[in-house]
CSV table of C-alpha atoms and ligand atoms in Angstrom, one decimal:
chain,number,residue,atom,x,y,z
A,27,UNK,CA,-38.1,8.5,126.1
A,28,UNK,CA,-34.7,8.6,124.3
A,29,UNK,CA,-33.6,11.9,122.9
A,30,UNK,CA,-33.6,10.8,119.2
A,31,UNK,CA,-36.8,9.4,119.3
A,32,UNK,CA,-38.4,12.5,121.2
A,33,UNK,CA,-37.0,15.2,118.8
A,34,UNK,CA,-38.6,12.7,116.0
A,35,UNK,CA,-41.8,12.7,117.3
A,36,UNK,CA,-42.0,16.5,118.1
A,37,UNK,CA,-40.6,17.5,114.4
A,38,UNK,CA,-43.2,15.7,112.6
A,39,UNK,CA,-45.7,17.3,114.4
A,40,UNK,CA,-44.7,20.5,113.6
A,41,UNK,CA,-43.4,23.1,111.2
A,42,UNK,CA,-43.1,26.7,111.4
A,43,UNK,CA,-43.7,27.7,114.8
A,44,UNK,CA,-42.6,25.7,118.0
A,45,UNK,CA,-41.7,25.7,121.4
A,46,UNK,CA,-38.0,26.4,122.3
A,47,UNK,CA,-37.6,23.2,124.5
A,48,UNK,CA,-39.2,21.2,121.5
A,49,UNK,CA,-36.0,22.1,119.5
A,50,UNK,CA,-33.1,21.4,122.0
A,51,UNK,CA,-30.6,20.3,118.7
A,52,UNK,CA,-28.4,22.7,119.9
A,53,UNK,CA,-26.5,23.0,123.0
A,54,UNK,CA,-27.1,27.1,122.8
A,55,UNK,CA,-31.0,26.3,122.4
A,56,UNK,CA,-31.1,24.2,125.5
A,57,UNK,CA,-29.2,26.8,127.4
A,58,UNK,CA,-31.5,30.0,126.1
A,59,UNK,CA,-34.6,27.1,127.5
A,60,UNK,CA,-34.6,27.9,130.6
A,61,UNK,CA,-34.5,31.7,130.4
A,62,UNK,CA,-36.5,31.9,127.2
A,63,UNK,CA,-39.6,29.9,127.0
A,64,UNK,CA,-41.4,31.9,124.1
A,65,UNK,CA,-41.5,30.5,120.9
A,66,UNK,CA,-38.8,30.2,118.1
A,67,UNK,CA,-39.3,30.7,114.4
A,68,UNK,CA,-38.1,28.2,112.7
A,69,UNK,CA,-36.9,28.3,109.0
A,70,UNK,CA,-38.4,25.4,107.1
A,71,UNK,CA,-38.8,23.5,104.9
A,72,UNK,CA,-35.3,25.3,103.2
A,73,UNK,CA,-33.0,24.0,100.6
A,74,UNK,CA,-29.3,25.8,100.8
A,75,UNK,CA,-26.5,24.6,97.9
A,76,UNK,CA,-23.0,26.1,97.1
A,77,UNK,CA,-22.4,28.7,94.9
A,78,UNK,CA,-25.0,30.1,92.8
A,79,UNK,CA,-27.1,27.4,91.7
A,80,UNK,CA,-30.3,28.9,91.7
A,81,UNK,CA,-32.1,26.4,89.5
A,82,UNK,CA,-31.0,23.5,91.9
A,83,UNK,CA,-32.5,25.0,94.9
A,84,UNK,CA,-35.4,26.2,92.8
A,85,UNK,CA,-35.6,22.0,91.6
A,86,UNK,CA,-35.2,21.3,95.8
A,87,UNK,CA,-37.8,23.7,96.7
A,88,UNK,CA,-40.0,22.1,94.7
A,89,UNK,CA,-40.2,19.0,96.1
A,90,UNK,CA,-40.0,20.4,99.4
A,91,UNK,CA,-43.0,23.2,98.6
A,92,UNK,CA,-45.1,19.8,97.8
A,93,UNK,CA,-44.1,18.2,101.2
A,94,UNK,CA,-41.4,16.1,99.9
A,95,UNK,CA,-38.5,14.6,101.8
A,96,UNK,CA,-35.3,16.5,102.3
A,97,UNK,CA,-33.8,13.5,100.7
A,98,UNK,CA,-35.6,13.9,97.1
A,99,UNK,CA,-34.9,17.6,97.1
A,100,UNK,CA,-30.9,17.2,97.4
A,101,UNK,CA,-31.3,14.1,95.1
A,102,UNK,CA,-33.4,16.1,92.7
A,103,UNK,CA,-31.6,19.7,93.2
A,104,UNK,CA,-27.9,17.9,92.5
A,105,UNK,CA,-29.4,16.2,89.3
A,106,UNK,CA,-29.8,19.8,87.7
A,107,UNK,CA,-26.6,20.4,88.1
A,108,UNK,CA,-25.3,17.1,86.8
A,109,UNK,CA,-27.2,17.8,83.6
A,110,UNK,CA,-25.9,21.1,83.4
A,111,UNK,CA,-23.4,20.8,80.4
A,112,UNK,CA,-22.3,24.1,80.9
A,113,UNK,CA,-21.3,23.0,84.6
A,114,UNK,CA,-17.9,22.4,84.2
A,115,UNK,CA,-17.0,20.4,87.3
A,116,UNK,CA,-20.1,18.6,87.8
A,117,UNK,CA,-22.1,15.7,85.6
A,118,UNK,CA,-22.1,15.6,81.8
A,119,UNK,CA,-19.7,17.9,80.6
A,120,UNK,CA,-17.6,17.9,83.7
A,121,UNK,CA,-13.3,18.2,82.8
A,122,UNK,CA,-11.8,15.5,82.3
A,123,UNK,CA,-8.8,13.9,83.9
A,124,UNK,CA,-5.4,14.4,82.6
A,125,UNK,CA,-6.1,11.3,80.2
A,126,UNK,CA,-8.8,12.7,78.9
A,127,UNK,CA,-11.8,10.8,80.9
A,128,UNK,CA,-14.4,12.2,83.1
A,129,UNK,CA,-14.8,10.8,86.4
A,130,UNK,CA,-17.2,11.8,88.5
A,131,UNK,CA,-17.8,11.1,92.6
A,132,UNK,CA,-20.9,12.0,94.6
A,133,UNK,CA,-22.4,11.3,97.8
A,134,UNK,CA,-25.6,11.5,99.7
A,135,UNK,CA,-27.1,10.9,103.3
A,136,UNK,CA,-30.0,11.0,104.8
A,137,UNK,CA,-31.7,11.7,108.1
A,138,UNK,CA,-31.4,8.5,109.5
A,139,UNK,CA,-27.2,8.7,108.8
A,140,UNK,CA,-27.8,6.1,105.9
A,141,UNK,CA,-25.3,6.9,103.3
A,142,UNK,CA,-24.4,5.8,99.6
A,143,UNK,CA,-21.1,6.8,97.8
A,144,UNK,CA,-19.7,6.6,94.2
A,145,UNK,CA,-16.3,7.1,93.3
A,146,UNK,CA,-14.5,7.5,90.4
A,147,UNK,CA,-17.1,6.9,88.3
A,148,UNK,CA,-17.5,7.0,84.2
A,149,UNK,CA,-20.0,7.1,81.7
A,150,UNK,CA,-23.2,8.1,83.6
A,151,UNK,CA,-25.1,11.0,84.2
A,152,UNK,CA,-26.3,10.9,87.9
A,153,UNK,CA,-23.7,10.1,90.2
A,154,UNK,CA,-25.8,11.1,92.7
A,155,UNK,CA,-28.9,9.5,91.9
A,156,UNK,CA,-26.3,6.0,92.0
A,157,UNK,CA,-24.9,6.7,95.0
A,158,UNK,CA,-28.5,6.5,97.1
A,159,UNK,CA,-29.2,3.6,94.9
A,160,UNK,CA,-26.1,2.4,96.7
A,161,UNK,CA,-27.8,3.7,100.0
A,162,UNK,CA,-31.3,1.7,99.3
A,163,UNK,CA,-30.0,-1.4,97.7
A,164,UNK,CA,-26.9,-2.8,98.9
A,165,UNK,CA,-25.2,-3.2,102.5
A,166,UNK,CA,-22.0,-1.4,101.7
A,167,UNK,CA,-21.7,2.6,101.6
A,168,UNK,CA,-19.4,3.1,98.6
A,169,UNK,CA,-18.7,2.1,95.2
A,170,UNK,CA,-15.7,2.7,92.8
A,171,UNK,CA,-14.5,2.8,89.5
A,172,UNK,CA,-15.7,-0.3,87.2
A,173,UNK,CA,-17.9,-1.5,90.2
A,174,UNK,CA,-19.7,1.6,90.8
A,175,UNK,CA,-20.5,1.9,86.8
A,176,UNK,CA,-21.4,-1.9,86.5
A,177,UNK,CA,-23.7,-1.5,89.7
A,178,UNK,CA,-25.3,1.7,87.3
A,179,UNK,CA,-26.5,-0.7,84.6
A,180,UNK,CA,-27.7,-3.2,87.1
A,181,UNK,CA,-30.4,-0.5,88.1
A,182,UNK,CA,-31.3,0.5,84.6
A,183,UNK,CA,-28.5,3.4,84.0
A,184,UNK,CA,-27.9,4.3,80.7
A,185,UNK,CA,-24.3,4.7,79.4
A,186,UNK,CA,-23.2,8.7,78.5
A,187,UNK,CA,-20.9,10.3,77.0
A,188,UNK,CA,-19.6,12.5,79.2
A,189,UNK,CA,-17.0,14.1,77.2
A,190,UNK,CA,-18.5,17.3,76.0
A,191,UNK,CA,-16.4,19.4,72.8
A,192,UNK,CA,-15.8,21.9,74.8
A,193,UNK,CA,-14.5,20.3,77.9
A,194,UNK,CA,-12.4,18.2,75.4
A,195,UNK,CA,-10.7,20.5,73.2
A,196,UNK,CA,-10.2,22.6,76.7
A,197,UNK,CA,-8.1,19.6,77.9
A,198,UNK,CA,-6.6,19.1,74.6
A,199,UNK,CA,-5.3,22.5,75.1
A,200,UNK,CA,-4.1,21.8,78.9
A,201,UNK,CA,-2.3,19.0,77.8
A,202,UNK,CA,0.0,21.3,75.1
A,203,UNK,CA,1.3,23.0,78.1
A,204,UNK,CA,2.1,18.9,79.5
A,205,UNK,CA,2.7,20.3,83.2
A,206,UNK,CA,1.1,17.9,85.7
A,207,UNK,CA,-0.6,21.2,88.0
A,208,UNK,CA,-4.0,20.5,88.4
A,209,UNK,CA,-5.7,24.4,88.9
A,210,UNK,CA,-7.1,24.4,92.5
A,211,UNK,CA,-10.2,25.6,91.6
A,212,UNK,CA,-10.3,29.1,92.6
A,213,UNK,CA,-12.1,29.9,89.1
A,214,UNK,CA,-13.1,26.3,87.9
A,215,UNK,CA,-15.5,25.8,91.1
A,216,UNK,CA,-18.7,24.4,90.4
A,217,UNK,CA,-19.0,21.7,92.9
A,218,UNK,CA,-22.3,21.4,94.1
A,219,UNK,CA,-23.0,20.2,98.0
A,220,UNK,CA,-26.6,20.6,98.9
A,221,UNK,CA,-28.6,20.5,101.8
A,222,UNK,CA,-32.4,20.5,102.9
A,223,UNK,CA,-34.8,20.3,105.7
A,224,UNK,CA,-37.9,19.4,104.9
A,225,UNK,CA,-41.9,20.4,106.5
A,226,UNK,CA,-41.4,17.2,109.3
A,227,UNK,CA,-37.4,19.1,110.0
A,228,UNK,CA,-35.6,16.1,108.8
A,229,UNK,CA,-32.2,17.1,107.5
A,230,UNK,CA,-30.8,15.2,103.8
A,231,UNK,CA,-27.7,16.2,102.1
A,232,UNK,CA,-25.9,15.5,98.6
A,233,UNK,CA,-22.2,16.6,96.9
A,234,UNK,CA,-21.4,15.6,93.5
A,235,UNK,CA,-18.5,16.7,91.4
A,236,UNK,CA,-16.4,15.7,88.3
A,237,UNK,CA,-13.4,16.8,91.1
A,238,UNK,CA,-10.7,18.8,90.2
A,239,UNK,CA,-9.8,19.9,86.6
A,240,UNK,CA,-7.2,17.5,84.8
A,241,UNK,CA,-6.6,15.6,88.3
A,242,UNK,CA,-4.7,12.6,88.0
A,243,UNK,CA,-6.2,9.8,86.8
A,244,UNK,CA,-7.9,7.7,89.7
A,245,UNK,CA,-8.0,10.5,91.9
A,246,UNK,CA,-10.7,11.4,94.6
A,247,UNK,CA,-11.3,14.3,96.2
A,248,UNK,CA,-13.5,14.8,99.4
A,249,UNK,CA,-16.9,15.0,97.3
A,250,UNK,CA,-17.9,11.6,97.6
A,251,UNK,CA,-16.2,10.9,101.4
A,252,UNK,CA,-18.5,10.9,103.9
A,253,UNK,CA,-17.2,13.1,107.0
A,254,UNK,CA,-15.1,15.1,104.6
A,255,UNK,CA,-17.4,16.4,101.8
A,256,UNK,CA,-20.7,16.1,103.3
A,257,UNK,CA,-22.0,15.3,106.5
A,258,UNK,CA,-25.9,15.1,108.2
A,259,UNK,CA,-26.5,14.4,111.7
A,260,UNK,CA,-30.5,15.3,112.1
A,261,UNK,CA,-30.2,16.1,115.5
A,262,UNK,CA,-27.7,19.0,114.5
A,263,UNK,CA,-27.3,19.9,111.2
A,264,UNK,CA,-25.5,19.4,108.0
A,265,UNK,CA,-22.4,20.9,106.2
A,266,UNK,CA,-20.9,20.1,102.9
A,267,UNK,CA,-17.8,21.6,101.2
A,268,UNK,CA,-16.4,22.6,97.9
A,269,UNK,CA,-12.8,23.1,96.9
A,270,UNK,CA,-9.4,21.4,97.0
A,271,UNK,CA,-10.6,18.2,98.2
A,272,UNK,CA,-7.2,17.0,99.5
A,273,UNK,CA,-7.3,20.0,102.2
A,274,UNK,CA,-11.1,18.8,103.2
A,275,UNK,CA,-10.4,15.0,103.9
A,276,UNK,CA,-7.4,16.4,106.0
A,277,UNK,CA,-9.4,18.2,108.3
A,278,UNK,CA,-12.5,15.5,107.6
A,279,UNK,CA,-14.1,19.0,107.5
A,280,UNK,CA,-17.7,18.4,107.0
A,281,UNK,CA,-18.2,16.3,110.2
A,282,UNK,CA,-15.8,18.8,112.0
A,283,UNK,CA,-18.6,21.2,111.2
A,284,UNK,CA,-21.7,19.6,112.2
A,285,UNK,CA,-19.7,19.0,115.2
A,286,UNK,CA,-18.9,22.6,115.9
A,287,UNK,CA,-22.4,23.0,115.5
A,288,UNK,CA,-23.0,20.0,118.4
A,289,UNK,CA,-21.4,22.4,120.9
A,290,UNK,CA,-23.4,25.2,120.6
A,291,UNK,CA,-21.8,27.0,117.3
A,292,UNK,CA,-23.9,28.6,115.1
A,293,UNK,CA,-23.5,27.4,111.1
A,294,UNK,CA,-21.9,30.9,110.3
A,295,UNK,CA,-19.6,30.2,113.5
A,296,UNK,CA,-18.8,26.2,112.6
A,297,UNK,CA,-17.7,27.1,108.5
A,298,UNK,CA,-15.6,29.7,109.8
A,299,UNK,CA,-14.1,27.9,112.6
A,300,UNK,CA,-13.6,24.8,110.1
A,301,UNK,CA,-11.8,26.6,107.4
A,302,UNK,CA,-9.7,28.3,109.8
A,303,UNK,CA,-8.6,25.1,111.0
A,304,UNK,CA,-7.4,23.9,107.2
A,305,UNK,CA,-5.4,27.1,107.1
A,306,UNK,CA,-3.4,26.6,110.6
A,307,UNK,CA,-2.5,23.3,108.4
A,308,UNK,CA,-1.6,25.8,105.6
A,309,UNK,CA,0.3,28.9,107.0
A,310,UNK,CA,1.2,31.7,104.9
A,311,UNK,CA,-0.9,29.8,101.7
A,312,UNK,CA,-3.5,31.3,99.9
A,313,UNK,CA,-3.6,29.8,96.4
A,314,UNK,CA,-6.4,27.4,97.1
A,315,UNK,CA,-9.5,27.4,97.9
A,316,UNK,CA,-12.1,25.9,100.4
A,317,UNK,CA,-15.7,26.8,101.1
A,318,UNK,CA,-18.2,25.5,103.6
A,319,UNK,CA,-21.7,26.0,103.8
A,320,UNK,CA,-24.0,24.9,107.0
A,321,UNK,CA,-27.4,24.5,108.0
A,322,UNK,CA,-28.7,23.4,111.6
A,323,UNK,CA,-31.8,22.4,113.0
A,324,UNK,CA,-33.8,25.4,113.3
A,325,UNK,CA,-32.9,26.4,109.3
A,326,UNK,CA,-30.6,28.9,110.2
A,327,UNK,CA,-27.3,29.0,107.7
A,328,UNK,CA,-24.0,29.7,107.1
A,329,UNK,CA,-21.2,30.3,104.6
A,330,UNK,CA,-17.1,30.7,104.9
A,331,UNK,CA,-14.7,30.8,102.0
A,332,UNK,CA,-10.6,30.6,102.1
A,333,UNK,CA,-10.9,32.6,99.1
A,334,UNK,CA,-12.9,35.9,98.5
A,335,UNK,CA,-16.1,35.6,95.8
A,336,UNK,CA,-17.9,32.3,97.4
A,337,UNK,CA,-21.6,32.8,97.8
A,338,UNK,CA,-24.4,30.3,98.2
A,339,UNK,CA,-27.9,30.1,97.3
A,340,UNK,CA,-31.2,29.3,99.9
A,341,UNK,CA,-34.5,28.4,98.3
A,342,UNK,CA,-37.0,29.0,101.6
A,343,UNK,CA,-40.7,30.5,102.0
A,344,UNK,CA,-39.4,33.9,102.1
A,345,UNK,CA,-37.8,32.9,98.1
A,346,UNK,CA,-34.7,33.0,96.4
A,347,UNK,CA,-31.7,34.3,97.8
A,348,UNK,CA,-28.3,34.6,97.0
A,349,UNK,CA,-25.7,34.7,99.9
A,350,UNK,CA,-22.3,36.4,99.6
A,351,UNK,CA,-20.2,35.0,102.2
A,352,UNK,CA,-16.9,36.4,104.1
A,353,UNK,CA,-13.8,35.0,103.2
A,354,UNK,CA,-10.5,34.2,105.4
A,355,UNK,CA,-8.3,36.1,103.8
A,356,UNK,CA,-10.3,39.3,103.6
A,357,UNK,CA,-11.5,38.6,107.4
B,28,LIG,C1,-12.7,17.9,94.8
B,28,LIG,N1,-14.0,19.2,96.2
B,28,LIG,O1,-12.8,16.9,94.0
B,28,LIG,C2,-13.9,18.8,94.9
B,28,LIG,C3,-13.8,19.9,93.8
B,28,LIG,C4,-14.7,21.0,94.0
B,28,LIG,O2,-15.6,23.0,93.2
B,28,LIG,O3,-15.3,21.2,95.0
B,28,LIG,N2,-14.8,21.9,93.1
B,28,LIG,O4,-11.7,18.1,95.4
């Protein structure tokens, strides 16, 4: 039996408890087989987003409480924050570019490694929820701009105005100072990457952003690149990223992750192993920042941030919790 289709069968089968050779998704699992045959507790269903998003893991944990797929609770968690007009770098209210328009990218994948992208996209309210209608309806992964937003209406989208007052007259006051410096997020982060496993231990993940504050207009940042701002491999695991997305498509730091994780690493291991890597590409820098969070097979998580103050949020049966993570510079 191939290997994909015998972890398949086994994980629908089970949840909570099961046997250590039944979970060999990790190189160090396979190794600890042999010498270890008692059981392992896995952590599942779990929901685990960036920062502190506590009503978008609550939204995830939700589904997943009611044996939903990982898939709706990353779709569903990430659409909280979209809403959220007092989430500044995400959805309705998110900051505009330096022209003034808000343009907003997101991605999601599921456990199969299906994919849907949207980039650059203006006047609707779910990214997210378009990109997996890219994932279920058409044959391509990604859609941009004018496309992407014509695509929206096709599926019944309603056009938004993004703009909020306060994110506008915030701009208008940026653009006094008329210095093209986009501020790398180290306070306006708000980015949110999510990622679940659900009762069956499938793995879904979603990232959705307005991107960086001001940017230039056109630009994209990692969020909605697949490989860069999220990745999902079920076998392994999931990662997803917030930050300065130029530094994260550099390092395609996502996939870099899960495949830390591939060779035995654990998730707290593979975020810090991946933002160390970014910062041999940036010695002696520190005005930026970069965060990855990670979640493997068995539910076990990690967190690593360039800059001090990143946390992130897991919604699991043992509740709510809030995760302060280390941070390169302070390590
Ligand atoms: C970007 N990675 O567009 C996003 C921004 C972000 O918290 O994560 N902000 O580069």
């Amino acid at each position: 039996m191939k290997r994909r289709n015998f972890l398949k069968n086994s994980s629908a089968a089970t949840a909570g408890l099961i046997s250590a050779p039944l979970i060999a998704s990790c190189k160090n699992d396979v190794e600890k087989k042999a010498a270890n045959p008692e059981k392992i507790k896995l952590t599942r269903p779990i929901a685990i987003c960036t920062w502190n998003f506590k009503n978008a893991t609550a939204k995830a944990w939700e589904v997943l409480k009611d044996g939903g797929s990982s898939l709706d609770a990353v779709q569903k968690g990430a659409m909280v924050e979209e809403a959220d007009v007092n989430n500044q770098t995400v959805g309705v209210g998110g900051r505009p570019d330096r022209d003034g328009n808000v343009t907003l990218d997101a991605c999601i994948m599921d456990k199969d490694g299906n994919c849907g992208a949207v980039l650059c996209m203006q006047n609707i309210a779910s990214p997210i929820s378009v990109a997996r209608k890219v994932m279920e309806e058409t044959p391509h992964v990604m859609l941009a701009g004018k496309g992407a937003e014509k695509f929206a209406y096709e599926q019944g989208f309603e056009k938004v105005n993004l703009l909020t007052e306060k994110s506008k007259q915030e701009w208008l006051e940026w653009k006094k100072t008329s210095e093209y410096k986009p501020i790398i997020n180290i306070e306006n982060h708000d980015t949110i990457g999510i990622l679940a496993i659900d009762k069956n231990g499938d793995i879904s993940g979603a990232c959705t952003t307005s991107g960086m504050g001001y940017k230039y207009a056109g630009r994209v940042g990692d969020s909605p690149i697949i490989g860069a701002g999220l990745f999902v491999d079920n076998e392994i695991g999931a990662a997803t990223a917030t930050g300065v997305g130029e530094e994260v498509v550099r390092t395609v730091g996502s996939f870099l992750i899960v495949e830390l994780m591939r060779q035995g690493k654990s998730p707290q291991e593979a975020c810090e192993e991946g933002v160390k890597r970014i910062m041999s590409k940036n010695a002696g820098r520190n005005d930026f920042q970069i965060g990855f969070i990670a979640i493997n097979k068995k539910g076990e998580t990690g967190g690593y941030c360039i800059q001090p103050g990143f946390t992130y949020r897991t919604y699991s049966e043992e509740g709510h919790v809030n995760n302060p993570t280390e941070s390169f510079i302070k390590a």
